[in-house]
Short mmCIF file of C-alpha atoms in Angstrom, two decimals:
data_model
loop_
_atom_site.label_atom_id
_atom_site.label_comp_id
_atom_site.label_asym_id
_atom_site.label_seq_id
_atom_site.Cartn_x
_atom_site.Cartn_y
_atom_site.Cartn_z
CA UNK D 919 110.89 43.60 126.40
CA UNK D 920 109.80 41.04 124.14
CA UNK D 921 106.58 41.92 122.20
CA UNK D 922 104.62 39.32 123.99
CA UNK D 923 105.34 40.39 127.25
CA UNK D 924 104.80 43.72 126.45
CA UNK D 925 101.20 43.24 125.50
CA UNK D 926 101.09 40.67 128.11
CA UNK D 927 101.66 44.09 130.80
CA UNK D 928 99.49 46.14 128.62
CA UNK D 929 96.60 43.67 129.02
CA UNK D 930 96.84 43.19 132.83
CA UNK D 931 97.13 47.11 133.32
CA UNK D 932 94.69 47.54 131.26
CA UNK D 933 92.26 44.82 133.22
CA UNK D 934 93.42 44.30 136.49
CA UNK D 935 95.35 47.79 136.58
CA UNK D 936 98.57 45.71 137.65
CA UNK D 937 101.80 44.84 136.32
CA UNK D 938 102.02 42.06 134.51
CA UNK D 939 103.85 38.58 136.35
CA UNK D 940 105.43 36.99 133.56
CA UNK D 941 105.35 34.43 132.36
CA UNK D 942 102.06 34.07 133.80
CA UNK D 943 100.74 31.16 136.09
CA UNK D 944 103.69 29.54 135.96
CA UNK D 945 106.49 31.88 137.48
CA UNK D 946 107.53 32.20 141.08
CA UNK D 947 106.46 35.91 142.01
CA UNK D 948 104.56 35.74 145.38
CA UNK D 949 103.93 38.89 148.09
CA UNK D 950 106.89 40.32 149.49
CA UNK D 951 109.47 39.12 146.49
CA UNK D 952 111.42 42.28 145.17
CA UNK D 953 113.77 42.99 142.70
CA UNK D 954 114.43 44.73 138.99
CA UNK D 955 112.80 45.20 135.73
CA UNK D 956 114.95 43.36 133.00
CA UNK D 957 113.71 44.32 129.70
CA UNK D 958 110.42 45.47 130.60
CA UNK D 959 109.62 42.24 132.62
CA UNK D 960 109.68 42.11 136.50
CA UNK D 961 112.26 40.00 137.76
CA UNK D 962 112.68 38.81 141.51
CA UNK D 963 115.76 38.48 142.82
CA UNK D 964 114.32 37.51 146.75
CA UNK D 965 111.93 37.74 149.09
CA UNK D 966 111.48 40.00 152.16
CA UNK D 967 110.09 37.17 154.24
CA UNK D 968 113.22 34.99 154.18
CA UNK D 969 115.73 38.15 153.50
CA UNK D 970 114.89 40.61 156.63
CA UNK D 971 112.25 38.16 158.73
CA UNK D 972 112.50 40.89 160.96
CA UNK D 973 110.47 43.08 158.92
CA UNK D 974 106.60 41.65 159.64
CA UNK D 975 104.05 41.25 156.67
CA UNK D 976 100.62 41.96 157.38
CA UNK D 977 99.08 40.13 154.17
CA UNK D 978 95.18 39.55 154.01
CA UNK D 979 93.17 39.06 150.67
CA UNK D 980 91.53 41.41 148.64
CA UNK D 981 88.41 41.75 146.70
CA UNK D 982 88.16 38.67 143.79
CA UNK D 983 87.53 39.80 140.70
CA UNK D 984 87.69 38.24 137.16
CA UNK D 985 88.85 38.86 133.67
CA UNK D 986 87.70 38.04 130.24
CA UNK D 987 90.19 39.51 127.44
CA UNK D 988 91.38 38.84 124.10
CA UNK D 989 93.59 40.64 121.95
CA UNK D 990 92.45 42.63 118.85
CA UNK D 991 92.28 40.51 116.03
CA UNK D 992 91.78 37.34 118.02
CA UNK D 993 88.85 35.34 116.72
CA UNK D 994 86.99 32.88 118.31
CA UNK D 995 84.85 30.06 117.09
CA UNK D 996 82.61 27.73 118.32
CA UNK D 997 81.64 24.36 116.73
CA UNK D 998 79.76 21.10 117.31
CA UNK D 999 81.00 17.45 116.73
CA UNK D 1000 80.24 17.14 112.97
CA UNK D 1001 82.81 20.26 112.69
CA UNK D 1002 79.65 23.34 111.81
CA UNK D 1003 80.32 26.63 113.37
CA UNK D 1004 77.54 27.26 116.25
CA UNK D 1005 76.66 30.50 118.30
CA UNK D 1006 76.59 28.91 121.34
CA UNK D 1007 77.43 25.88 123.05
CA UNK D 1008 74.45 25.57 125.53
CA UNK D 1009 71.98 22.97 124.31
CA UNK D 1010 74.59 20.65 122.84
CA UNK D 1011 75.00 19.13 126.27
CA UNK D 1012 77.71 17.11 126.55
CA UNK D 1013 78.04 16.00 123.15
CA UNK D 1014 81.75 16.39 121.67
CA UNK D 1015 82.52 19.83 120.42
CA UNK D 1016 85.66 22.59 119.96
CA UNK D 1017 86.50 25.78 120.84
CA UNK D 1018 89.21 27.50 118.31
CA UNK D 1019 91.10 30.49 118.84
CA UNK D 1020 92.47 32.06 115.36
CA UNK D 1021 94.89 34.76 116.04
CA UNK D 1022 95.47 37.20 113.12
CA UNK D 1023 98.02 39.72 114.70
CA UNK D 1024 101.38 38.44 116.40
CA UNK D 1025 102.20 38.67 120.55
CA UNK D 1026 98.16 38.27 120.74
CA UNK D 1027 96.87 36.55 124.21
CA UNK D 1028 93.61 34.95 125.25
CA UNK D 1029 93.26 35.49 129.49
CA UNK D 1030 89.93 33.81 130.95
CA UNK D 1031 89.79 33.58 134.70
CA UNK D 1032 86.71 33.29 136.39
CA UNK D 1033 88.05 33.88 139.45
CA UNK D 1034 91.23 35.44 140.11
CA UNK D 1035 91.76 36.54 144.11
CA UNK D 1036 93.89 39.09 145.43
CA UNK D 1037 96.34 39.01 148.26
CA UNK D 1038 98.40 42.13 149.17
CA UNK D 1039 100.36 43.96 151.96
CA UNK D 1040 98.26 45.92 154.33
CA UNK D 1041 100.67 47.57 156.21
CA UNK D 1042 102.79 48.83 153.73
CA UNK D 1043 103.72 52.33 155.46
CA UNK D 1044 105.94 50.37 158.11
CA UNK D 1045 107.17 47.55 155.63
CA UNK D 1046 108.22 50.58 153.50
CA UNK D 1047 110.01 52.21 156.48
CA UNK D 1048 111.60 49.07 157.37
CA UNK D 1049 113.33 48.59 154.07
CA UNK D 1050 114.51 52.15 153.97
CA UNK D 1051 116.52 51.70 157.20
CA UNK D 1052 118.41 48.85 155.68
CA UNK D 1053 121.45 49.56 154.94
CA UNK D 1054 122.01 47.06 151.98
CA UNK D 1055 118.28 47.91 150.27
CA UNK D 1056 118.56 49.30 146.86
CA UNK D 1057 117.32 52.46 145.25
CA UNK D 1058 115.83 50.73 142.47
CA UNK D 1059 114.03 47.11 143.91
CA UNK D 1060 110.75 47.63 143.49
CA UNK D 1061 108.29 45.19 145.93
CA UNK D 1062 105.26 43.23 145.37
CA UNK D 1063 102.88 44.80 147.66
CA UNK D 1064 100.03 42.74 146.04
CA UNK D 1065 99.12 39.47 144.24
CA UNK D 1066 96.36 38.38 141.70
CA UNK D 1067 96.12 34.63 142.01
CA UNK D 1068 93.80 32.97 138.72
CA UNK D 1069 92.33 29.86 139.50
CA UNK D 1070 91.95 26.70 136.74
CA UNK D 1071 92.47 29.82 134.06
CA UNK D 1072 93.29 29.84 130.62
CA UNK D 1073 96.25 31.39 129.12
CA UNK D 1074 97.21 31.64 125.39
CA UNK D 1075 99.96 33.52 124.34
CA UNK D 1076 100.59 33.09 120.51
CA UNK D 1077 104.04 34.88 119.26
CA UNK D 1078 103.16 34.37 115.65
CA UNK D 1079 100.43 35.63 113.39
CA UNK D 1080 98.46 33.07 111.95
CA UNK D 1081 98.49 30.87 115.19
CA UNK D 1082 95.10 28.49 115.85
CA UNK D 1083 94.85 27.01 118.93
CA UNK D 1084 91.84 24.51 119.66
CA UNK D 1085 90.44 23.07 122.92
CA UNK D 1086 88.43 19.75 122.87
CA UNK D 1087 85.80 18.84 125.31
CA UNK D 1088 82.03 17.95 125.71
CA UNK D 1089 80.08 21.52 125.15
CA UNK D 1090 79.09 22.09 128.81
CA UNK D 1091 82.78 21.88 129.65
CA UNK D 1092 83.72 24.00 126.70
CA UNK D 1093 80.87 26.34 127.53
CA UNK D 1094 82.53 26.50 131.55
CA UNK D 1095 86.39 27.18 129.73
CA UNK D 1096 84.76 30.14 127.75
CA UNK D 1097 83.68 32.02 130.55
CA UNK D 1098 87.03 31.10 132.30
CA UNK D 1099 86.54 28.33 134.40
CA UNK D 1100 88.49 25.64 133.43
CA UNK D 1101 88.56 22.02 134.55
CA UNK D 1102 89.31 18.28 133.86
CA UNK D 1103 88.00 16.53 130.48
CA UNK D 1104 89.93 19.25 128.10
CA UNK D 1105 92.26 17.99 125.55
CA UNK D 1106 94.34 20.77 123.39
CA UNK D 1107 96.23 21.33 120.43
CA UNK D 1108 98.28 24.23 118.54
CA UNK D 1109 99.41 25.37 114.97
CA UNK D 1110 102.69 25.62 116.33
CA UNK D 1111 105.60 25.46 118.95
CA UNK D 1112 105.72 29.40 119.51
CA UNK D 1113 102.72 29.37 121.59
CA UNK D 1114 102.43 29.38 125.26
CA UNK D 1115 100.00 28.14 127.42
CA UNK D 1116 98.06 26.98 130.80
CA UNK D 1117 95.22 25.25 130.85
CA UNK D 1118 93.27 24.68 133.61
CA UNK D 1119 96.32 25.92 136.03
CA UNK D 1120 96.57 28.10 139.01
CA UNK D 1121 98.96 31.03 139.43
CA UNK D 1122 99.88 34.41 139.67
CA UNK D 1123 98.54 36.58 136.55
CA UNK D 1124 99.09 40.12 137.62
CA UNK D 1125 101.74 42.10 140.39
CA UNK D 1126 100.83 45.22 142.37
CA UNK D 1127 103.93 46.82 143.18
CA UNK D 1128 105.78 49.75 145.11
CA UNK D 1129 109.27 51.36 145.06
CA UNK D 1130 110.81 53.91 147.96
CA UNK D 1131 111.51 57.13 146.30
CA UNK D 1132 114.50 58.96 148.88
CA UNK D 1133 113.83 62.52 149.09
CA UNK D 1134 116.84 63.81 151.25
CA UNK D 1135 120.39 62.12 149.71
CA UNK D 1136 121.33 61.30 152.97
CA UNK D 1137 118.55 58.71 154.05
CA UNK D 1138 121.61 56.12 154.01
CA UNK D 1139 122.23 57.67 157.25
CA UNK D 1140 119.41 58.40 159.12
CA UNK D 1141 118.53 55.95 162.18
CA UNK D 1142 115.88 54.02 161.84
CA UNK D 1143 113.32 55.66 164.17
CA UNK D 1144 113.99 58.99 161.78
CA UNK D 1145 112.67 57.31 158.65
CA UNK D 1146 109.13 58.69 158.11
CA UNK D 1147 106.63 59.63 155.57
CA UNK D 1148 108.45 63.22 155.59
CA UNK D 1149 111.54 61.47 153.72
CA UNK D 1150 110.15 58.78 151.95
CA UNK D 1151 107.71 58.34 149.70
CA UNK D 1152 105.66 55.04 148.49
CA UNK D 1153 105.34 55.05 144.75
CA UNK D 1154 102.40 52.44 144.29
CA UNK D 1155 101.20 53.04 140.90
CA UNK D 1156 104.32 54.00 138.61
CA UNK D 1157 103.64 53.21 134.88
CA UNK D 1158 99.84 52.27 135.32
CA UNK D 1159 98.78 54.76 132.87
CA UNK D 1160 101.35 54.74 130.69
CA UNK D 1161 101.91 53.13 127.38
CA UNK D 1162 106.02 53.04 127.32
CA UNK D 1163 107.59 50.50 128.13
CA UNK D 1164 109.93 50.06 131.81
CA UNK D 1165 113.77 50.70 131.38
CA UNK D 1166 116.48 48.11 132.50
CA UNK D 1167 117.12 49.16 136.16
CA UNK D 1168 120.70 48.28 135.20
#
């Protein structure tokens, strides 16, 4: 796992309690995808909607919510349009001003979402059931059960220490990007190449996910109907709590 992502999944388990989807907003995780952890970063490989269509998803959204966080060490500084440092950027209207981001420490990240929605599996006993009983499903896919959506976020993730990164706007929009809602009339610049980011973008920040854990060896060849909660169990919440990072499921 690269440091980035790693504090990247530290952050959103930290916030959201969720894995991390990476690289956020812009990757193609959506409910129902499974597959492996590749150094330390969730990788899909498909999706149970197209792969066993059979198997019916009963997804419905979950309570919004909303995240402000920045990394130790991140510093972050206001200013007007003759360039002096101000505490705030209400009363400035919608004169010209900047919002800079100075990040001391390296793999920092800046996540501001005003509103980030949730969308997640409700009937996860029989989807878990269903995957059990087929025969080609593997021990180690784990399942996004769960979604967090931002919407017009913002995203920095710098790599290197001593990374700026500066957004230019009139103060009231400036003053909307700070508590993470971003929209039009934002212009942006960085220090350097090394630093990734959406502005003002919609996607999926965070994963909730599940893996089947067999109890009896021979599950491979039970029939369907004899698949039950007495034989398998939904692990919902493995690695939540826990600093280390996820082993290569290959």
């Amino acid at each position: 796992m690269s440091g980035l992502a790693k504090n990247y999944e530290k952050a959103l388990r930290k916030e959201l309690r969720s894995h991390g989807a990476w690289m956020p907003v812009t990757n193609i995780i959506e409910v129902g995808s499974y597959g492996y952890f590749r150094g330390g970063v969730f990788e899909p490989v498909g999706n149970i909607k197209t792969d066993y269509p059979d198997i019916v998803l009963d997804i419905k959204p979950g309570p919004p919510t909303k995240v402000n966080f920045s990394s130790v060490g991140t510093k972050s500084l206001k200013f007007d349009l003759d360039g002096n440092i101000v505490g705030s950027f209400a009363g400035l209207g919608n004169a010209k001003a900047s919002l800079k981001f100075e990040f001391s420490k390296k793999n920092s990240i800046v996540l501001k979402a005003d509103e980030i929605l949730l969308s997640q599996i409700e009937n996860l006993k029989s989807v878990a059931h269903a995957l059990a009983a087929q025969p080609d499903w593997k021990k180690k896919y784990k399942v996004v059960f769960g979604t967090y959506t931002g919407n017009n976020c913002l995203v920095v993730c710098a790599r290197e220490a001593g990374s700026e990164f500066v957004l230019n706007a009139s103060a009231d929009i400036l003053q909307q990007i700070d508590g993470g809602k971003v929209g039009g009339g934002v212009s942006f610049t960085s220090s350097n190449n090394s630093t990734f980011d959406a502005v003002g973008k919609s996607g999926v920040l965070g994963i909730k996910l599940f893996k089947l854990n067999w109890l009896s060896s021979e599950i491979d060849i039970l029939a369907a109907d004899q698949i039950t909660e007495n034989n398998v169990i939904i692990e919902d919440d493995f690695g939540i709590d826990s600093e280390d990072d996820f082993e290569d499921d290959f």
